[in-house]
PDB file of C-alpha atoms in Angstrom:
ATOM      1  CA  MET W  75     -14.245  12.554 -48.074  1.00 86.00           C
ATOM      2  CA  GLU W  76     -13.926   9.471 -50.246  1.00 87.00           C
ATOM      3  CA  GLY W  77     -16.044   7.429 -52.585  1.00 89.00           C
ATOM      4  CA  VAL W  78     -16.794   6.330 -56.147  1.00 91.00           C
ATOM      5  CA  LEU W  79     -17.093   8.818 -59.034  1.00 91.00           C
ATOM      6  CA  TYR W  80     -16.905   7.984 -62.849  1.00 92.00           C
ATOM      7  CA  LYS W  81     -14.189   9.761 -64.717  1.00 91.00           C
ATOM      8  CA  TRP W  82     -13.982  10.287 -68.377  1.00 91.00           C
ATOM      9  CA  THR W  83     -11.097   8.524 -69.779  1.00 89.00           C
ATOM     10  CA  ASN W  84     -11.311   8.694 -73.618  1.00 90.00           C
ATOM     11  CA  TYR W  85     -13.796   7.884 -76.399  1.00 90.00           C
ATOM     12  CA  LEU W  86     -12.680   4.174 -76.549  1.00 91.00           C
ATOM     13  CA  THR W  87     -13.234   3.370 -72.910  1.00 89.00           C
ATOM     14  CA  GLY W  88     -15.732   6.080 -72.041  1.00 91.00           C
ATOM     15  CA  TRP W  89     -16.692   6.721 -68.267  1.00 92.00           C
ATOM     16  CA  GLN W  90     -14.650   4.427 -65.775  1.00 92.00           C
ATOM     17  CA  PRO W  91     -15.236   4.247 -62.144  1.00 92.00           C
ATOM     18  CA  ARG W  92     -12.481   5.581 -59.957  1.00 92.00           C
ATOM     19  CA  TRP W  93     -11.971   5.727 -56.261  1.00 92.00           C
ATOM     20  CA  PHE W  94     -11.575   9.501 -55.337  1.00 91.00           C
ATOM     21  CA  VAL W  95     -10.138  10.747 -51.921  1.00 91.00           C
ATOM     22  CA  LEU W  96     -10.252  14.222 -50.753  1.00 88.00           C
ATOM     23  CA  ASP W  97      -7.763  14.923 -48.039  1.00 85.00           C
ATOM     24  CA  ASN W  98      -6.045  18.173 -46.949  1.00 83.00           C
ATOM     25  CA  GLY W  99      -7.082  20.220 -50.022  1.00 83.00           C
ATOM     26  CA  ILE W 100      -5.961  17.549 -52.445  1.00 87.00           C
ATOM     27  CA  LEU W 101      -8.351  15.343 -54.607  1.00 89.00           C
ATOM     28  CA  SER W 102      -6.474  12.060 -55.448  1.00 90.00           C
ATOM     29  CA  TYR W 103      -7.959   9.124 -57.584  1.00 89.00           C
ATOM     30  CA  TYR W 104      -7.174   5.463 -57.710  1.00 91.00           C
ATOM     31  CA  ASP W 105      -8.218   2.555 -59.918  1.00 88.00           C
ATOM     32  CA  SER W 106     -10.194   1.170 -56.913  1.00 87.00           C
ATOM     33  CA  GLN W 107     -10.312   1.237 -53.153  1.00 87.00           C
ATOM     34  CA  ASP W 108      -7.965  -1.585 -53.006  1.00 86.00           C
ATOM     35  CA  ASP W 109      -5.392   0.312 -54.937  1.00 85.00           C
ATOM     36  CA  VAL W 110      -4.937   3.153 -52.456  1.00 86.00           C
ATOM     37  CA  CYS W 111      -1.916   1.553 -50.995  1.00 88.00           C
ATOM     38  CA  LYS W 112      -0.214   1.381 -54.537  1.00 86.00           C
ATOM     39  CA  GLY W 113      -0.364   5.108 -54.885  1.00 83.00           C
ATOM     40  CA  SER W 114      -2.649   7.445 -56.855  1.00 84.00           C
ATOM     41  CA  LYS W 115      -2.903   7.633 -60.658  1.00 85.00           C
ATOM     42  CA  GLY W 116      -3.445  11.324 -60.348  1.00 85.00           C
ATOM     43  CA  SER W 117      -4.160  14.272 -58.023  1.00 85.00           C
ATOM     44  CA  ILE W 118      -5.525  17.726 -58.237  1.00 85.00           C
ATOM     45  CA  LYS W 119      -4.813  20.642 -55.712  1.00 84.00           C
ATOM     46  CA  MET W 120      -8.036  22.346 -55.044  1.00 82.00           C
ATOM     47  CA  ALA W 121      -6.480  25.834 -54.323  1.00 79.00           C
ATOM     48  CA  VAL W 122      -5.514  26.092 -58.284  1.00 80.00           C
ATOM     49  CA  CYS W 123      -8.607  24.531 -59.834  1.00 82.00           C
ATOM     50  CA  GLU W 124     -12.208  25.794 -60.799  1.00 85.00           C
ATOM     51  CA  ILE W 125     -15.228  23.719 -60.127  1.00 86.00           C
ATOM     52  CA  LYS W 126     -17.836  23.740 -62.927  1.00 86.00           C
ATOM     53  CA  VAL W 127     -21.168  21.994 -63.062  1.00 88.00           C
ATOM     54  CA  HIS W 128     -22.751  20.657 -66.172  1.00 87.00           C
ATOM     55  CA  SER W 129     -25.691  22.756 -67.474  1.00 84.00           C
ATOM     56  CA  ALA W 130     -27.885  19.680 -68.620  1.00 88.00           C
ATOM     57  CA  ASP W 131     -26.873  16.570 -66.718  1.00 88.00           C
ATOM     58  CA  ASN W 132     -27.255  16.964 -62.733  1.00 87.00           C
ATOM     59  CA  THR W 133     -24.742  14.231 -62.173  1.00 92.00           C
ATOM     60  CA  ARG W 134     -21.774  15.581 -63.964  1.00 91.00           C
ATOM     61  CA  MET W 135     -19.323  18.204 -62.888  1.00 90.00           C
ATOM     62  CA  GLU W 136     -15.818  19.445 -64.168  1.00 88.00           C
ATOM     63  CA  LEU W 137     -12.568  20.342 -62.427  1.00 89.00           C
ATOM     64  CA  ILE W 138     -10.566  22.901 -64.477  1.00 87.00           C
ATOM     65  CA  ILE W 139      -6.919  23.773 -64.092  1.00 84.00           C
ATOM     66  CA  PRO W 140      -6.791  27.053 -66.155  1.00 82.00           C
ATOM     67  CA  GLY W 141      -4.430  26.548 -69.084  1.00 79.00           C
ATOM     68  CA  GLU W 142      -3.498  23.102 -68.241  1.00 79.00           C
ATOM     69  CA  GLN W 143      -6.123  20.380 -67.783  1.00 83.00           C
ATOM     70  CA  HIS W 144      -9.629  19.347 -67.575  1.00 86.00           C
ATOM     71  CA  PHE W 145     -11.256  16.660 -65.547  1.00 87.00           C
ATOM     72  CA  TYR W 146     -14.683  15.262 -66.174  1.00 91.00           C
ATOM     73  CA  MET W 147     -16.467  13.504 -63.487  1.00 89.00           C
ATOM     74  CA  LYS W 148     -19.902  12.022 -62.944  1.00 91.00           C
ATOM     75  CA  ALA W 149     -21.562  10.889 -59.702  1.00 92.00           C
ATOM     76  CA  VAL W 150     -24.159   8.056 -59.395  1.00 90.00           C
ATOM     77  CA  ASN W 151     -26.855  10.363 -58.866  1.00 91.00           C
ATOM     78  CA  ALA W 152     -27.628  14.131 -58.165  1.00 90.00           C
ATOM     79  CA  ALA W 153     -27.397  13.770 -54.264  1.00 89.00           C
ATOM     80  CA  GLU W 154     -24.013  12.334 -54.596  1.00 90.00           C
ATOM     81  CA  ARG W 155     -22.818  15.007 -56.779  1.00 89.00           C
ATOM     82  CA  GLN W 156     -24.155  17.528 -54.439  1.00 89.00           C
ATOM     83  CA  ARG W 157     -22.246  15.982 -51.596  1.00 89.00           C
ATOM     84  CA  TRP W 158     -19.033  16.236 -53.591  1.00 88.00           C
ATOM     85  CA  LEU W 159     -19.645  19.867 -54.669  1.00 87.00           C
ATOM     86  CA  VAL W 160     -20.040  20.885 -51.071  1.00 86.00           C
ATOM     87  CA  ALA W 161     -16.806  19.087 -49.949  1.00 86.00           C
ATOM     88  CA  LEU W 162     -14.834  20.323 -52.911  1.00 86.00           C
ATOM     89  CA  GLY W 163     -15.957  23.813 -52.483  1.00 82.00           C
ATOM     90  CA  SER W 164     -15.259  23.886 -48.761  1.00 82.00           C
ATOM     91  CA  SER W 165     -11.881  22.588 -49.284  1.00 78.00           C
ATOM     92  CA  LYS W 166     -10.998  25.163 -51.862  1.00 78.00           C
ATOM     93  CA  ALA W 167     -12.534  28.071 -49.689  1.00 74.00           C
ATOM     94  CA  CYS W 168     -10.483  27.102 -46.650  1.00 72.00           C
ATOM     95  CA  LEU W 169      -7.359  27.031 -48.595  1.00 64.00           C
ATOM     96  CA  THR W 170      -8.140  30.290 -50.167  1.00 59.00           C
ATOM     97  CA  ASP W 171      -8.756  31.773 -46.794  1.00 56.00           C
ATOM     98  CA  THR W 172      -5.704  30.388 -45.244  1.00 60.00           C
ATOM     99  CA  ARG W 173      -3.673  31.646 -48.140  1.00 62.00           C
ATOM    100  CA  THR W 174      -5.202  35.083 -47.822  1.00 62.00           C
ATOM    101  CA  LYS W 175      -4.654  35.235 -44.000  1.00 62.00           C
ATOM    102  CA  LYS W 176      -1.013  34.329 -44.393  1.00 63.00           C
ATOM    103  CA  GLU W 177      -0.402  36.867 -47.234  1.00 63.00           C
ATOM    104  CA  LYS W 178      -2.013  39.537 -44.949  1.00 62.00           C
ATOM    105  CA  GLU W 179       0.285  38.541 -41.865  1.00 66.00           C
ATOM    106  CA  ILE W 180       3.273  38.853 -44.083  1.00 67.00           C
ATOM    107  CA  SER W 181       2.313  42.091 -45.456  1.00 67.00           C
ATOM    108  CA  GLU W 182       1.556  43.453 -41.902  1.00 66.00           C
ATOM    109  CA  THR W 183       4.904  41.961 -40.537  1.00 71.00           C
ATOM    110  CA  SER W 184       6.817  43.648 -43.420  1.00 74.00           C
ATOM    111  CA  GLU W 185       5.221  46.894 -42.714  1.00 74.00           C
ATOM    112  CA  SER W 186       6.067  46.657 -38.808  1.00 76.00           C
ATOM    113  CA  LEU W 187       9.678  45.815 -39.805  1.00 76.00           C
ATOM    114  CA  LYS W 188       9.873  48.785 -42.141  1.00 78.00           C
ATOM    115  CA  THR W 189       8.699  51.122 -39.320  1.00 79.00           C
ATOM    116  CA  LYS W 190      11.040  49.649 -36.690  1.00 77.00           C
ATOM    117  CA  MET W 191      13.888  50.111 -39.196  1.00 80.00           C
ATOM    118  CA  SER W 192      13.208  53.626 -39.855  1.00 80.00           C
ATOM    119  CA  GLU W 193      13.127  54.086 -36.048  1.00 78.00           C
ATOM    120  CA  LEU W 194      16.275  52.610 -35.740  1.00 80.00           C
ATOM    121  CA  ARG W 195      17.931  54.933 -38.313  1.00 82.00           C
ATOM    122  CA  LEU W 196      16.392  57.929 -36.510  1.00 80.00           C
ATOM    123  CA  TYR W 197      17.889  56.779 -33.142  1.00 77.00           C
ATOM    124  CA  CYS W 198      21.217  55.930 -34.883  1.00 82.00           C
ATOM    125  CA  ASP W 199      21.420  59.341 -36.025  1.00 81.00           C
ATOM    126  CA  LEU W 200      20.411  60.805 -32.567  1.00 81.00           C
ATOM    127  CA  LEU W 201      23.186  58.738 -30.973  1.00 80.00           C
ATOM    128  CA  MET W 202      25.807  60.114 -33.306  1.00 83.00           C
ATOM    129  CA  LYS W 203      24.969  63.702 -32.484  1.00 82.00           C
ATOM    130  CA  GLN W 204      24.931  63.102 -28.770  1.00 79.00           C
ATOM    131  CA  VAL W 205      28.228  61.541 -29.029  1.00 82.00           C
ATOM    132  CA  HIS W 206      29.454  64.501 -31.083  1.00 80.00           C
ATOM    133  CA  THR W 207      27.998  66.950 -28.584  1.00 78.00           C
ATOM    134  CA  ILE W 208      29.953  65.143 -25.684  1.00 78.00           C
ATOM    135  CA  GLN W 209      33.207  65.223 -27.733  1.00 77.00           C
ATOM    136  CA  GLU W 210      32.855  68.867 -28.053  1.00 77.00           C
ATOM    137  CA  PHE W 211      32.293  69.348 -24.423  1.00 72.00           C
ATOM    138  CA  VAL W 212      35.537  67.384 -23.736  1.00 72.00           C
ATOM    139  CA  HIS W 213      37.747  68.897 -26.141  1.00 72.00           C
ATOM    140  CA  HIS W 214      36.692  72.621 -25.971  1.00 68.00           C
ATOM    141  CA  ASP W 215      35.861  72.940 -22.346  1.00 63.00           C
ATOM    142  CA  GLU W 216      39.035  73.624 -20.398  1.00 62.00           C
ATOM    143  CA  SER W 217      37.663  75.562 -17.295  1.00 60.00           C
ATOM    144  CA  HIS W 218      35.544  72.664 -16.066  1.00 61.00           C
ATOM    145  CA  SER W 219      33.012  75.040 -14.648  1.00 63.00           C
ATOM    146  CA  SER W 220      29.746  73.862 -12.941  1.00 63.00           C
ATOM    147  CA  LEU W 221      27.799  74.920 -15.927  1.00 60.00           C
ATOM    148  CA  SER W 222      29.881  72.805 -18.127  1.00 68.00           C
ATOM    149  CA  ILE W 223      29.613  69.827 -15.767  1.00 72.00           C
ATOM    150  CA  GLU W 224      25.911  70.100 -15.578  1.00 75.00           C
ATOM    151  CA  ASN W 225      25.700  70.362 -19.586  1.00 74.00           C
ATOM    152  CA  MET W 226      27.823  67.148 -19.602  1.00 74.00           C
ATOM    153  CA  ASN W 227      25.704  65.184 -17.175  1.00 76.00           C
ATOM    154  CA  GLU W 228      22.615  66.203 -19.190  1.00 78.00           C
ATOM    155  CA  ALA W 229      24.059  65.061 -22.465  1.00 76.00           C
ATOM    156  CA  SER W 230      25.265  61.813 -20.956  1.00 78.00           C
ATOM    157  CA  SER W 231      21.826  61.142 -19.549  1.00 80.00           C
ATOM    158  CA  LEU W 232      20.309  61.961 -22.970  1.00 79.00           C
ATOM    159  CA  LEU W 233      22.937  59.458 -24.570  1.00 79.00           C
ATOM    160  CA  SER W 234      22.053  56.803 -22.017  1.00 80.00           C
ATOM    161  CA  ALA W 235      18.334  56.995 -22.682  1.00 81.00           C
ATOM    162  CA  THR W 236      18.704  57.056 -26.351  1.00 79.00           C
ATOM    163  CA  CYS W 237      20.950  53.898 -26.184  1.00 83.00           C
ATOM    164  CA  ASN W 238      18.341  52.130 -24.067  1.00 81.00           C
ATOM    165  CA  THR W 239      15.587  53.070 -26.747  1.00 81.00           C
ATOM    166  CA  PHE W 240      17.786  52.031 -29.558  1.00 80.00           C
ATOM    167  CA  ILE W 241      18.381  48.555 -27.987  1.00 83.00           C
ATOM    168  CA  THR W 242      14.873  48.010 -27.211  1.00 81.00           C
ATOM    169  CA  THR W 243      13.911  48.833 -30.746  1.00 79.00           C
ATOM    170  CA  LEU W 244      16.473  46.540 -31.992  1.00 82.00           C
ATOM    171  CA  GLU W 245      15.213  43.730 -29.925  1.00 80.00           C
ATOM    172  CA  GLU W 246      11.711  44.270 -31.466  1.00 80.00           C
ATOM    173  CA  CYS W 247      13.139  44.129 -34.861  1.00 79.00           C
ATOM    174  CA  VAL W 248      14.614  40.724 -34.098  1.00 80.00           C
ATOM    175  CA  LYS W 249      11.372  39.564 -32.779  1.00 80.00           C
ATOM    176  CA  ILE W 250       9.555  40.632 -35.936  1.00 75.00           C
ATOM    177  CA  ALA W 251      12.040  39.045 -38.154  1.00 76.00           C
ATOM    178  CA  ASN W 252      11.982  35.772 -36.217  1.00 77.00           C
ATOM    179  CA  ALA W 253       8.174  35.796 -36.608  1.00 71.00           C
ATOM    180  CA  LYS W 254       8.369  36.415 -40.416  1.00 65.00           C
ATOM    181  CA  PHE W 255      11.108  34.044 -41.172  1.00 63.00           C
ATOM    182  CA  LYS W 256      11.186  30.421 -40.329  1.00 54.00           C
ATOM    183  CA  PRO W 257      14.205  29.136 -38.195  1.00 51.00           C
ATOM    184  CA  GLU W 258      14.792  26.378 -40.917  1.00 43.00           C
ATOM    185  CA  MET W 259      15.974  29.119 -43.370  1.00 40.00           C
ATOM    186  CA  PHE W 260      18.969  30.011 -41.275  1.00 40.00           C
ATOM    187  CA  GLN W 261      19.959  26.344 -40.652  1.00 42.00           C
ATOM    188  CA  LEU W 262      22.629  24.485 -42.857  1.00 38.00           C
ATOM    189  CA  SER W 263      21.470  21.081 -44.113  1.00 40.00           C
ATOM    190  CA  HIS W 264      24.951  19.781 -43.925  1.00 40.00           C
ATOM    191  CA  PRO W 265      27.227  22.004 -41.598  1.00 39.00           C
ATOM    192  CA  ASP W 266      30.908  21.863 -42.695  1.00 39.00           C
ATOM    193  CA  PRO W 267      33.890  22.683 -40.668  1.00 37.00           C
ATOM    194  CA  LEU W 268      35.325  26.087 -40.894  1.00 33.00           C
ATOM    195  CA  VAL W 269      38.563  24.860 -42.251  1.00 38.00           C
ATOM    196  CA  SER W 270      38.879  21.543 -44.014  1.00 39.00           C
ATOM    197  CA  PRO W 271      42.025  19.910 -45.489  1.00 43.00           C
ATOM    198  CA  VAL W 272      42.278  20.104 -49.209  1.00 43.00           C
ATOM    199  CA  SER W 273      43.529  17.059 -51.134  1.00 46.00           C
ATOM    200  CA  PRO W 274      44.094  16.616 -54.788  1.00 49.00           C
ATOM    201  CA  SER W 275      41.342  14.683 -56.533  1.00 48.00           C
ATOM    202  CA  PRO W 276      42.344  11.705 -58.710  1.00 49.00           C
ATOM    203  CA  VAL W 277      41.810  13.540 -61.817  1.00 45.00           C
ATOM    204  CA  GLN W 278      44.318  16.360 -60.649  1.00 50.00           C
ATOM    205  CA  MET W 279      46.805  13.588 -59.582  1.00 50.00           C
ATOM    206  CA  MET W 280      46.399  11.909 -63.176  1.00 48.00           C
ATOM    207  CA  LYS W 281      47.040  15.210 -64.775  1.00 46.00           C
ATOM    208  CA  ARG W 282      50.192  15.834 -62.632  1.00 50.00           C
ATOM    209  CA  SER W 283      51.736  12.485 -63.311  1.00 49.00           C
ATOM    210  CA  ILE W 284      51.129  13.092 -67.099  1.00 46.00           C
ATOM    211  CA  SER W 285      52.606  16.393 -67.201  1.00 47.00           C
ATOM    212  CA  HIS W 286      55.466  15.540 -65.089  1.00 48.00           C
ATOM    213  CA  PRO W 287      56.441  11.940 -65.535  1.00 47.00           C
ATOM    214  CA  GLY W 288      58.740  10.212 -63.134  1.00 47.00           C
ATOM    215  CA  SER W 289      58.611   8.474 -59.631  1.00 44.00           C
ATOM    216  CA  CYS W 290      58.177  11.488 -57.489  1.00 43.00           C
ATOM    217  CA  SER W 291      55.834  10.859 -54.590  1.00 43.00           C
ATOM    218  CA  THR W 292      53.143  13.201 -53.849  1.00 44.00           C
ATOM    219  CA  GLU W 293      54.560  14.117 -50.393  1.00 44.00           C
ATOM    220  CA  ARG W 294      57.822  14.983 -51.910  1.00 45.00           C
ATOM    221  CA  SER W 295      56.042  17.145 -54.557  1.00 45.00           C
ATOM    222  CA  SER W 296      53.939  18.971 -52.071  1.00 45.00           C
ATOM    223  CA  HIS W 297      57.092  19.680 -49.798  1.00 46.00           C
ATOM    224  CA  SER W 298      58.970  20.962 -52.800  1.00 44.00           C
ATOM    225  CA  ILE W 299      56.154  23.333 -53.557  1.00 43.00           C
ATOM    226  CA  LYS W 300      56.159  24.754 -49.978  1.00 45.00           C
ATOM    227  CA  GLU W 301      59.808  25.179 -49.692  1.00 46.00           C
ATOM    228  CA  PRO W 302      61.472  25.450 -53.224  1.00 47.00           C
ATOM    229  CA  MET W 303      64.392  27.375 -52.432  1.00 50.00           C
ATOM    230  CA  SER W 304      65.360  25.541 -49.278  1.00 54.00           C
ATOM    231  CA  ALA W 305      64.963  22.214 -51.085  1.00 51.00           C
ATOM    232  CA  LEU W 306      67.090  23.265 -53.939  1.00 50.00           C
ATOM    233  CA  HIS W 307      69.952  24.756 -51.683  1.00 56.00           C
ATOM    234  CA  ARG W 308      70.022  21.366 -49.583  1.00 59.00           C
ATOM    235  CA  LEU W 309      70.351  19.370 -52.922  1.00 53.00           C
ATOM    236  CA  SER W 310      73.127  21.558 -54.158  1.00 54.00           C
ATOM    237  CA  GLN W 311      75.151  21.024 -50.811  1.00 58.00           C
ATOM    238  CA  ARG W 312      74.517  17.277 -50.915  1.00 57.00           C
ATOM    239  CA  ARG W 313      75.869  17.092 -54.578  1.00 51.00           C
ATOM    240  CA  ARG W 314      78.939  19.174 -53.657  1.00 53.00           C
ATOM    241  CA  ARG W 315      79.474  16.721 -50.581  1.00 50.00           C
ATOM    242  CA  THR W 316      79.128  13.748 -52.873  1.00 45.00           C
ATOM    243  CA  TYR W 317      81.540  15.048 -55.524  1.00 44.00           C
ATOM    244  CA  SER W 318      84.265  15.958 -53.093  1.00 43.00           C
ATOM    245  CA  ASP W 319      84.143  12.524 -51.155  1.00 44.00           C
ATOM    246  CA  THR W 320      84.142  10.142 -54.332  1.00 43.00           C
ATOM    247  CA  ASP W 321      85.994   9.885 -57.443  1.00 44.00           C
ATOM    248  CA  SER W 322      83.146   9.186 -59.875  1.00 41.00           C
ATOM    249  CA  CYS W 323      82.821  12.930 -61.060  1.00 41.00           C
ATOM    250  CA  ASN W 324      86.066  14.845 -60.511  1.00 43.00           C
ATOM    251  CA  ASP W 325      88.887  12.112 -60.973  1.00 43.00           C
ATOM    252  CA  VAL W 326      87.673  10.362 -63.912  1.00 41.00           C
ATOM    253  CA  PRO W 327      87.989  12.182 -67.150  1.00 44.00           C
ATOM    254  CA  LEU W 328      85.374  11.762 -69.941  1.00 43.00           C
ATOM    255  CA  GLU W 329      86.612   9.798 -72.908  1.00 46.00           C
ATOM    256  CA  ASP W 330      86.861  11.522 -76.163  1.00 47.00           C
ATOM    257  CA  PRO W 331      84.669   9.958 -78.886  1.00 43.00           C
ATOM    258  CA  ASP W 332      87.450  10.700 -81.545  1.00 45.00           C
ATOM    259  CA  LYS W 333      90.118   9.059 -79.633  1.00 44.00           C
ATOM    260  CA  GLN W 334      88.095   5.832 -79.060  1.00 44.00           C
ATOM    261  CA  LYS W 335      87.932   5.561 -82.975  1.00 44.00           C
ATOM    262  CA  LEU W 336      91.686   5.748 -83.198  1.00 44.00           C
TER     263      LEU W 336
END
């Protein structure tokens, strides 16, 4: 429903005509019908507000959000106000009924899920006992008599039946859970790969360059972190070969500063 209602603004401008639109349980208002495409000036969710009529003026009504806000509105005549009251009340009642129905469905689904979970625990305990019984037959019966074989077959049949019942109950639990929870809740909005390469951020690289000045490349640094001992070992061998092949370190003695003064 849509149409013109007068809305109380303030004591300076008083009652001003506004274009109201009731759609899907939300009452929105605009400066005029032409401004609908520009967006509403405000909106009220009917499910959370109370409707009150004026005791003396048969054209006025109030929409009250408890503890928050009051909207004072006035129709052009009593008949128009009655049309709006019926539309607003019906919208509020439908939303209330829908919410009550959903809450009831959720409650019933939760109770059904609890019942099935208790059945699963019972069947799980029964399975453990039956498996333990079969294990006792296998470990303690060395004669393999016809009576023991018959008992073994009976225990195996009971175990198979219990397994089938357990699986059936588990499938029912899954169905109830799927009906209760929406599939969107189990989907990631942005799926990430299981393993992604980690690269240092610019801030980390800046911190590293400040704490360890020099012209060492990132690749060499990462390689030295992975294999510190092997890199040091290769470096020491390379220095030994260099010192043995050249005369720059072993054959040229260091000059004494005192002799240079003399």
